[in-house]
mmCIF file of C-alpha atoms in Angstrom:
data_model
loop_
_atom_site.group_PDB
_atom_site.id
_atom_site.type_symbol
_atom_site.label_atom_id
_atom_site.label_comp_id
_atom_site.label_asym_id
_atom_site.label_seq_id
_atom_site.Cartn_x
_atom_site.Cartn_y
_atom_site.Cartn_z
ATOM 1 C CA MET A 42 0.000 0.000 0.000
ATOM 2 C CA GLU A 43 1.334 3.410 -0.997
ATOM 3 C CA THR A 44 2.383 5.623 1.904
ATOM 4 C CA GLN A 45 0.590 8.941 2.219
ATOM 5 C CA PRO A 46 2.844 11.821 1.095
ATOM 6 C CA SER A 47 3.854 14.535 3.531
ATOM 7 C CA THR A 48 1.669 17.605 4.000
ATOM 8 C CA LEU A 49 4.401 19.749 2.452
ATOM 9 C CA ARG A 50 4.562 17.597 -0.671
ATOM 10 C CA LEU A 51 0.781 17.545 -1.031
ATOM 11 C CA SER A 52 0.625 21.319 -0.625
ATOM 12 C CA ILE A 53 3.340 21.886 -3.222
ATOM 13 C CA VAL A 54 1.746 19.531 -5.767
ATOM 14 C CA LEU A 55 -1.699 21.100 -5.282
ATOM 15 C CA LEU A 56 -0.263 24.608 -5.557
ATOM 16 C CA VAL A 57 1.611 23.674 -8.737
ATOM 17 C CA GLY A 58 -1.613 22.211 -10.145
ATOM 18 C CA ILE A 59 -3.643 25.339 -9.380
ATOM 19 C CA LEU A 60 -0.983 27.645 -10.826
ATOM 20 C CA ALA A 61 -0.676 25.494 -13.963
ATOM 21 C CA VAL A 62 -4.441 25.461 -14.532
ATOM 22 C CA SER A 63 -4.573 29.225 -13.943
ATOM 23 C CA THR A 64 -2.338 29.846 -16.960
ATOM 24 C CA ALA A 65 -4.864 28.435 -19.452
ATOM 25 C CA ALA A 66 -6.665 31.742 -19.990
ATOM 26 C CA ILE A 67 -3.324 33.492 -20.424
ATOM 27 C CA TRP A 68 -2.083 31.213 -23.225
ATOM 28 C CA ILE A 69 -5.439 31.521 -24.982
ATOM 29 C CA ARG A 70 -5.375 35.311 -24.740
ATOM 30 C CA ILE A 71 -1.773 35.386 -26.044
ATOM 31 C CA ALA A 72 -2.887 33.373 -29.083
ATOM 32 C CA ILE A 73 -5.863 35.693 -29.612
ATOM 33 C CA ASP A 74 -3.659 38.780 -29.440
ATOM 34 C CA ALA A 75 -1.099 37.225 -31.812
ATOM 35 C CA THR A 76 -3.756 36.896 -34.523
ATOM 36 C CA GLY A 77 -5.267 40.314 -33.935
ATOM 37 C CA GLY A 78 -8.552 38.897 -32.681
ATOM 38 C CA GLY A 79 -10.227 35.659 -31.678
ATOM 39 C CA GLY A 80 -13.593 34.350 -32.740
ATOM 40 C CA VAL A 81 -15.100 30.947 -33.327
ATOM 41 C CA GLY A 82 -12.518 29.660 -35.821
ATOM 42 C CA LEU A 83 -9.384 30.351 -33.786
ATOM 43 C CA SER A 84 -11.086 29.185 -30.586
ATOM 44 C CA LEU A 85 -11.894 25.813 -32.142
ATOM 45 C CA VAL A 86 -8.332 25.496 -33.456
ATOM 46 C CA LEU A 87 -6.951 26.186 -29.971
ATOM 47 C CA ALA A 88 -9.376 23.831 -28.205
ATOM 48 C CA THR A 89 -8.862 21.017 -30.720
ATOM 49 C CA SER A 90 -5.084 21.335 -30.869
ATOM 50 C CA ARG A 91 -4.801 21.450 -27.088
ATOM 51 C CA LEU A 92 -6.695 18.181 -26.769
ATOM 52 C CA PHE A 93 -4.886 16.594 -29.729
ATOM 53 C CA VAL A 94 -1.442 17.320 -28.269
ATOM 54 C CA SER A 95 -2.577 16.015 -24.865
ATOM 55 C CA ALA A 96 -3.891 12.823 -26.457
ATOM 56 C CA LEU A 97 -0.591 12.340 -28.316
ATOM 57 C CA VAL A 98 1.408 12.746 -25.111
ATOM 58 C CA LEU A 99 -0.815 10.138 -23.433
ATOM 59 C CA LEU A 100 -0.563 7.702 -26.359
ATOM 60 C CA PRO A 101 2.224 5.599 -24.732
ATOM 61 C CA THR A 102 -0.057 4.936 -21.740
ATOM 62 C CA TRP A 103 -2.676 3.072 -23.812
ATOM 63 C CA PRO A 104 -0.960 -0.366 -23.457
ATOM 64 C CA ARG A 105 -0.816 0.054 -19.663
ATOM 65 C CA VAL A 106 -4.595 0.132 -19.313
ATOM 66 C CA ARG A 107 -6.154 -3.296 -18.757
ATOM 67 C CA TRP A 108 -8.795 -2.865 -21.431
ATOM 68 C CA TRP A 109 -9.964 -6.483 -21.239
ATOM 69 C CA LYS A 110 -11.207 -5.801 -17.707
ATOM 70 C CA VAL A 111 -13.156 -2.673 -18.679
ATOM 71 C CA SER A 112 -16.884 -3.026 -19.295
ATOM 72 C CA PRO A 113 -18.508 -1.571 -22.438
ATOM 73 C CA GLN A 114 -20.668 0.594 -20.163
ATOM 74 C CA ALA A 115 -17.585 2.185 -18.593
ATOM 75 C CA LEU A 116 -16.090 2.903 -22.013
ATOM 76 C CA GLY A 117 -19.404 4.360 -23.145
ATOM 77 C CA PHE A 118 -19.530 6.771 -20.209
ATOM 78 C CA ALA A 119 -15.882 7.754 -20.795
ATOM 79 C CA ALA A 120 -16.531 8.407 -24.483
ATOM 80 C CA ALA A 121 -19.621 10.471 -23.665
ATOM 81 C CA ALA A 122 -17.551 12.408 -21.150
ATOM 82 C CA GLY A 123 -15.089 13.187 -23.933
ATOM 83 C CA VAL A 124 -17.871 14.731 -26.010
ATOM 84 C CA PHE A 125 -18.787 17.108 -23.182
ATOM 85 C CA LEU A 126 -15.124 17.845 -22.495
ATOM 86 C CA ALA A 127 -14.857 18.949 -26.126
ATOM 87 C CA ALA A 128 -17.904 21.180 -25.666
ATOM 88 C CA ASN A 129 -16.393 22.649 -22.505
ATOM 89 C CA PHE A 130 -13.090 23.610 -24.111
ATOM 90 C CA ALA A 131 -14.758 24.947 -27.259
ATOM 91 C CA ALA A 132 -17.237 27.138 -25.367
ATOM 92 C CA TRP A 133 -14.826 28.397 -22.718
ATOM 93 C CA THR A 134 -12.038 29.148 -25.203
ATOM 94 C CA MET A 135 -14.495 31.151 -27.306
ATOM 95 C CA SER A 136 -15.629 33.081 -24.231
ATOM 96 C CA LEU A 137 -12.171 34.620 -23.842
ATOM 97 C CA SER A 138 -12.596 36.358 -27.211
ATOM 98 C CA TYR A 139 -15.604 38.261 -25.891
ATOM 99 C CA THR A 140 -15.322 38.782 -22.137
ATOM 100 C CA SER A 141 -12.685 39.463 -19.497
ATOM 101 C CA ILE A 142 -10.404 36.829 -18.000
ATOM 102 C CA ALA A 143 -11.840 37.540 -14.532
ATOM 103 C CA ALA A 144 -15.460 37.076 -15.631
ATOM 104 C CA SER A 145 -14.786 34.003 -17.775
ATOM 105 C CA THR A 146 -12.749 32.099 -15.194
ATOM 106 C CA ALA A 147 -15.101 32.975 -12.326
ATOM 107 C CA ILE A 148 -18.136 31.710 -14.240
ATOM 108 C CA VAL A 149 -16.520 28.522 -15.556
ATOM 109 C CA THR A 150 -15.254 27.677 -12.043
ATOM 110 C CA SER A 151 -18.849 27.589 -10.764
ATOM 111 C CA ASN A 152 -19.149 23.952 -11.914
ATOM 112 C CA PRO A 153 -19.380 22.478 -8.353
ATOM 113 C CA LEU A 154 -22.835 24.078 -8.117
ATOM 114 C CA TRP A 155 -24.021 22.522 -11.359
ATOM 115 C CA VAL A 156 -22.545 19.145 -10.385
ATOM 116 C CA ALA A 157 -24.582 19.240 -7.164
ATOM 117 C CA LEU A 158 -27.732 20.248 -9.046
ATOM 118 C CA LEU A 159 -27.291 17.596 -11.743
ATOM 119 C CA SER A 160 -26.488 14.943 -9.121
ATOM 120 C CA TRP A 161 -29.801 15.741 -7.434
ATOM 121 C CA TRP A 162 -31.724 15.748 -10.709
ATOM 122 C CA CYS A 163 -30.149 12.670 -12.319
ATOM 123 C CA PHE A 164 -29.159 10.489 -9.358
ATOM 124 C CA GLY A 165 -31.346 11.706 -6.510
ATOM 125 C CA ASP A 166 -28.413 12.980 -4.437
ATOM 126 C CA ARG A 167 -29.620 15.213 -1.622
ATOM 127 C CA ILE A 168 -28.972 18.954 -1.691
ATOM 128 C CA SER A 169 -28.533 20.245 1.850
ATOM 129 C CA ARG A 170 -29.653 23.647 3.092
ATOM 130 C CA GLN A 171 -26.058 24.909 3.096
ATOM 131 C CA THR A 172 -25.532 23.839 -0.509
ATOM 132 C CA ALA A 173 -28.794 25.525 -1.503
ATOM 133 C CA ILE A 174 -27.717 28.744 0.233
ATOM 134 C CA GLY A 175 -24.376 28.589 -1.565
ATOM 135 C CA MET A 176 -26.178 28.152 -4.883
ATOM 136 C CA ALA A 177 -28.384 31.169 -4.195
ATOM 137 C CA VAL A 178 -25.405 33.351 -3.260
ATOM 138 C CA ALA A 179 -23.461 32.194 -6.322
ATOM 139 C CA LEU A 180 -26.486 32.882 -8.528
ATOM 140 C CA VAL A 181 -26.563 36.487 -7.322
ATOM 141 C CA GLY A 182 -22.853 36.824 -8.103
ATOM 142 C CA GLY A 183 -23.354 35.204 -11.488
ATOM 143 C CA VAL A 184 -26.122 37.650 -12.370
ATOM 144 C CA ILE A 185 -23.875 40.579 -11.408
ATOM 145 C CA VAL A 186 -21.025 39.255 -13.558
ATOM 146 C CA GLY A 187 -23.344 38.311 -16.403
ATOM 147 C CA THR A 188 -24.885 41.772 -16.643
ATOM 148 C CA SER A 189 -21.587 43.619 -16.261
ATOM 149 C CA GLY A 190 -19.662 45.557 -18.846
ATOM 150 C CA GLY A 191 -16.599 43.311 -18.860
ATOM 151 C CA SER A 192 -13.436 45.147 -17.914
ATOM 152 C CA GLU A 193 -11.845 48.522 -18.277
ATOM 153 C CA THR A 194 -8.957 47.464 -20.490
ATOM 154 C CA SER A 195 -9.834 44.044 -21.889
ATOM 155 C CA VAL A 196 -10.911 42.741 -25.285
ATOM 156 C CA ALA A 197 -14.412 42.346 -23.840
ATOM 157 C CA THR A 198 -16.185 43.165 -27.094
ATOM 158 C CA ASN A 199 -19.380 41.294 -26.187
ATOM 159 C CA PRO A 200 -19.506 40.472 -22.448
ATOM 160 C CA TRP A 201 -23.008 38.993 -22.602
ATOM 161 C CA LEU A 202 -21.969 36.468 -25.250
ATOM 162 C CA GLY A 203 -18.646 35.742 -23.551
ATOM 163 C CA ASN A 204 -20.262 35.184 -20.164
ATOM 164 C CA ALA A 205 -22.922 32.941 -21.722
ATOM 165 C CA LEU A 206 -20.213 30.853 -23.406
ATOM 166 C CA ALA A 207 -18.322 30.557 -20.107
ATOM 167 C CA LEU A 208 -21.541 29.380 -18.445
ATOM 168 C CA ALA A 209 -22.077 26.826 -21.212
ATOM 169 C CA GLY A 210 -18.519 25.641 -20.623
ATOM 170 C CA SER A 211 -19.231 25.261 -16.918
ATOM 171 C CA TRP A 212 -22.363 23.217 -17.637
ATOM 172 C CA ALA A 213 -20.451 21.006 -20.081
ATOM 173 C CA VAL A 214 -17.591 20.311 -17.671
ATOM 174 C CA SER A 215 -20.129 19.479 -14.948
ATOM 175 C CA ILE A 216 -21.654 16.762 -17.130
ATOM 176 C CA TYR A 217 -18.127 15.620 -18.027
ATOM 177 C CA LEU A 218 -17.316 15.180 -14.327
ATOM 178 C CA LEU A 219 -20.511 13.234 -13.614
ATOM 179 C CA LEU A 220 -19.994 10.928 -16.595
ATOM 180 C CA GLY A 221 -16.412 10.419 -15.473
ATOM 181 C CA ARG A 222 -17.633 9.381 -12.057
ATOM 182 C CA GLU A 223 -19.942 6.818 -13.634
ATOM 183 C CA ALA A 224 -17.135 5.457 -15.842
ATOM 184 C CA GLN A 225 -14.751 5.047 -12.910
ATOM 185 C CA GLN A 226 -17.415 3.477 -10.704
ATOM 186 C CA ARG A 227 -17.789 0.827 -13.413
ATOM 187 C CA GLY A 228 -14.134 -0.163 -13.162
ATOM 188 C CA LEU A 229 -12.264 2.186 -15.496
ATOM 189 C CA SER A 230 -9.082 3.537 -13.914
ATOM 190 C CA VAL A 231 -8.379 7.261 -13.741
ATOM 191 C CA GLY A 232 -5.586 6.847 -16.294
ATOM 192 C CA GLY A 233 -7.775 4.872 -18.676
ATOM 193 C CA TYR A 234 -10.606 7.349 -18.289
ATOM 194 C CA ILE A 235 -8.399 10.351 -19.096
ATOM 195 C CA VAL A 236 -6.925 8.602 -22.143
ATOM 196 C CA VAL A 237 -10.373 7.802 -23.562
ATOM 197 C CA ALA A 238 -11.936 11.170 -22.719
ATOM 198 C CA TYR A 239 -9.085 13.270 -24.135
ATOM 199 C CA THR A 240 -8.855 11.183 -27.308
ATOM 200 C CA VAL A 241 -12.603 11.270 -27.976
ATOM 201 C CA ALA A 242 -12.726 15.010 -27.266
ATOM 202 C CA ALA A 243 -9.948 15.652 -29.785
ATOM 203 C CA ILE A 244 -11.604 13.462 -32.440
ATOM 204 C CA VAL A 245 -14.953 15.224 -31.944
ATOM 205 C CA LEU A 246 -13.468 18.692 -32.435
ATOM 206 C CA ILE A 247 -11.000 17.980 -35.266
ATOM 207 C CA PRO A 248 -13.487 18.454 -38.183
ATOM 208 C CA PHE A 249 -15.117 21.670 -36.917
ATOM 209 C CA PRO A 250 -12.462 24.231 -37.941
ATOM 210 C CA SER A 251 -12.406 22.764 -41.459
ATOM 211 C CA LEU A 252 -16.210 22.884 -41.650
ATOM 212 C CA LEU A 253 -15.967 26.606 -40.915
ATOM 213 C CA GLY A 254 -13.259 27.049 -43.541
ATOM 214 C CA VAL A 255 -10.556 27.625 -40.934
ATOM 215 C CA SER A 256 -7.090 26.093 -41.330
ATOM 216 C CA TYR A 257 -4.842 24.662 -38.641
ATOM 217 C CA LEU A 258 -1.836 26.157 -40.449
ATOM 218 C CA GLY A 259 -0.509 29.615 -41.147
ATOM 219 C CA TYR A 260 -0.756 31.173 -37.692
ATOM 220 C CA PRO A 261 2.008 33.197 -36.017
ATOM 221 C CA ARG A 262 4.489 31.267 -33.883
ATOM 222 C CA PRO A 263 2.962 32.438 -30.534
ATOM 223 C CA VAL A 264 -0.235 30.554 -31.416
ATOM 224 C CA TYR A 265 1.549 27.202 -31.710
ATOM 225 C CA VAL A 266 3.675 27.872 -28.637
ATOM 226 C CA SER A 267 0.464 28.623 -26.726
ATOM 227 C CA ILE A 268 -1.111 25.371 -27.930
ATOM 228 C CA VAL A 269 1.822 23.288 -26.676
ATOM 229 C CA LEU A 270 1.868 25.125 -23.350
ATOM 230 C CA LEU A 271 -1.913 24.717 -23.002
ATOM 231 C CA ALA A 272 -1.515 20.963 -23.388
ATOM 232 C CA LEU A 273 1.502 20.592 -21.110
ATOM 233 C CA LEU A 274 0.752 23.032 -18.275
ATOM 234 C CA PRO A 275 -3.007 23.344 -17.588
ATOM 235 C CA GLN A 276 -4.035 20.068 -19.212
ATOM 236 C CA LEU A 277 -1.408 17.523 -18.209
ATOM 237 C CA ILE A 278 0.495 19.029 -15.264
ATOM 238 C CA GLY A 279 -2.434 20.987 -13.813
ATOM 239 C CA HIS A 280 -5.222 18.433 -13.996
ATOM 240 C CA THR A 281 -2.926 15.497 -13.203
ATOM 241 C CA SER A 282 -1.590 17.222 -10.075
ATOM 242 C CA ILE A 283 -5.082 18.054 -8.844
ATOM 243 C CA ASN A 284 -6.383 14.529 -9.539
ATOM 244 C CA TRP A 285 -3.400 13.062 -7.668
ATOM 245 C CA THR A 286 -3.966 15.177 -4.547
ATOM 246 C CA VAL A 287 -7.635 14.123 -4.388
ATOM 247 C CA ARG A 288 -6.395 10.633 -3.447
ATOM 248 C CA TRP A 289 -4.974 12.012 -0.194
ATOM 249 C CA VAL A 290 -6.782 15.285 0.501
ATOM 250 C CA SER A 291 -10.458 15.997 1.140
ATOM 251 C CA PRO A 292 -12.292 16.724 -2.140
ATOM 252 C CA THR A 293 -13.896 19.679 -0.349
ATOM 253 C CA PHE A 294 -10.487 21.203 0.353
ATOM 254 C CA VAL A 295 -9.362 20.604 -3.223
ATOM 255 C CA THR A 296 -12.557 22.222 -4.543
ATOM 256 C CA LEU A 297 -11.953 25.263 -2.370
ATOM 257 C CA ALA A 298 -8.331 25.417 -3.533
ATOM 258 C CA ILE A 299 -9.470 25.353 -7.162
ATOM 259 C CA LEU A 300 -11.372 28.580 -6.465
ATOM 260 C CA LEU A 301 -7.947 30.230 -6.475
ATOM 261 C CA GLU A 302 -7.830 29.656 -10.250
ATOM 262 C CA PRO A 303 -9.870 32.740 -11.239
ATOM 263 C CA VAL A 304 -7.932 34.806 -8.702
ATOM 264 C CA CYS A 305 -4.561 33.716 -10.108
ATOM 265 C CA SER A 306 -5.784 34.046 -13.702
ATOM 266 C CA SER A 307 -7.053 37.571 -13.037
ATOM 267 C CA LEU A 308 -3.766 38.578 -11.408
ATOM 268 C CA LEU A 309 -1.831 37.165 -14.370
ATOM 269 C CA GLY A 310 -4.196 38.970 -16.731
ATOM 270 C CA TYR A 311 -3.516 42.248 -14.972
ATOM 271 C CA TRP A 312 0.241 41.662 -14.884
ATOM 272 C CA ILE A 313 0.627 40.569 -18.514
ATOM 273 C CA PHE A 314 -2.205 42.373 -20.333
ATOM 274 C CA LYS A 315 -2.936 45.210 -17.875
ATOM 275 C CA GLU A 316 -6.516 43.913 -17.883
ATOM 276 C CA VAL A 317 -8.417 45.530 -15.017
ATOM 277 C CA PRO A 318 -11.819 43.974 -14.223
ATOM 278 C CA SER A 319 -14.620 46.507 -13.888
ATOM 279 C CA PHE A 320 -15.974 47.068 -10.389
ATOM 280 C CA ASP A 321 -19.175 45.093 -11.012
ATOM 281 C CA VAL A 322 -17.215 42.131 -12.437
ATOM 282 C CA LEU A 323 -14.927 42.169 -9.405
ATOM 283 C CA ILE A 324 -17.796 42.289 -6.896
ATOM 284 C CA GLY A 325 -19.837 39.720 -8.815
ATOM 285 C CA ALA A 326 -16.892 37.321 -9.068
ATOM 286 C CA ILE A 327 -16.228 37.595 -5.323
ATOM 287 C CA VAL A 328 -19.895 36.908 -4.515
ATOM 288 C CA LEU A 329 -20.037 34.010 -7.002
ATOM 289 C CA LEU A 330 -16.902 32.344 -5.651
ATOM 290 C CA PHE A 331 -18.064 32.901 -2.071
ATOM 291 C CA GLY A 332 -21.284 31.070 -2.905
ATOM 292 C CA VAL A 333 -19.355 28.191 -4.470
ATOM 293 C CA ALA A 334 -17.165 28.046 -1.351
ATOM 294 C CA ILE A 335 -20.238 27.846 0.909
ATOM 295 C CA ALA A 336 -21.594 24.936 -1.118
ATOM 296 C CA ALA A 337 -18.227 23.185 -1.455
ATOM 297 C CA PHE A 338 -17.525 23.421 2.275
ATOM 298 C CA ASP A 339 -20.717 21.505 3.056
ATOM 299 C CA THR A 340 -19.875 17.872 3.813
ATOM 300 C CA SER A 341 -23.334 16.772 4.959
ATOM 301 C CA SER A 342 -24.512 15.992 1.431
ATOM 302 C CA ARG A 343 -21.463 13.929 0.517
#
């Protein structure tokens, strides 16, 4: 049996994971700026390429998964999860072309609320009073962010659309997480699940840029550098580190730690792009994340 790592090691790995995940919005915004503007086409290229590179890196792990022991139902749930993971990355990446980093990351990080709501609706999991209060508080914050004007210095050309896309991304990743839970409960290992989900997500998205008449080639070098860094840092290092710490640390604590992502992303956005969130975005994001924290800190419904 594997010995539990020290508190220091767990803290360092979790911190590295949070910081790595927090850079995702930055690499996307760098790619957008390098092309002089984002939009649907570039967003799909970034989302697809990120997943494709991640799937390629994970390719050597395929033989290590004991596929003969995996049920068809587990593989089906993992494949379905990949479809929603593709939707998450496509929607959230597009959101950063239209709204601020602070608003986008705060909204997409609200997924614990939607997971709780979907768990109640689909599986009959109980929603406690504290979770319901957290949802209500987060909803107020979400409305404030959603009706805001973006930021004072950002590329927030259409905050309503950007915020709606970030919300769609949050819904998609919530379904992805629930389907992943079902796949793993049916015997698929975490490694096998990630391999299937990432590969399916990449395959689903690959045709879409071409259908829109957008090429994967011909972009400035910063775009391709951003794609590689998106795959290596937020995708592989970030998510892997967080998933590893969940084995040893309370999921509630990890969820609360993940709420640092929009904070770190916003600070990086200010430092690199001088992007200052408007006052209403700042207040709304704080209220939204506070509501998520209230719900996440509730252990009675787990």
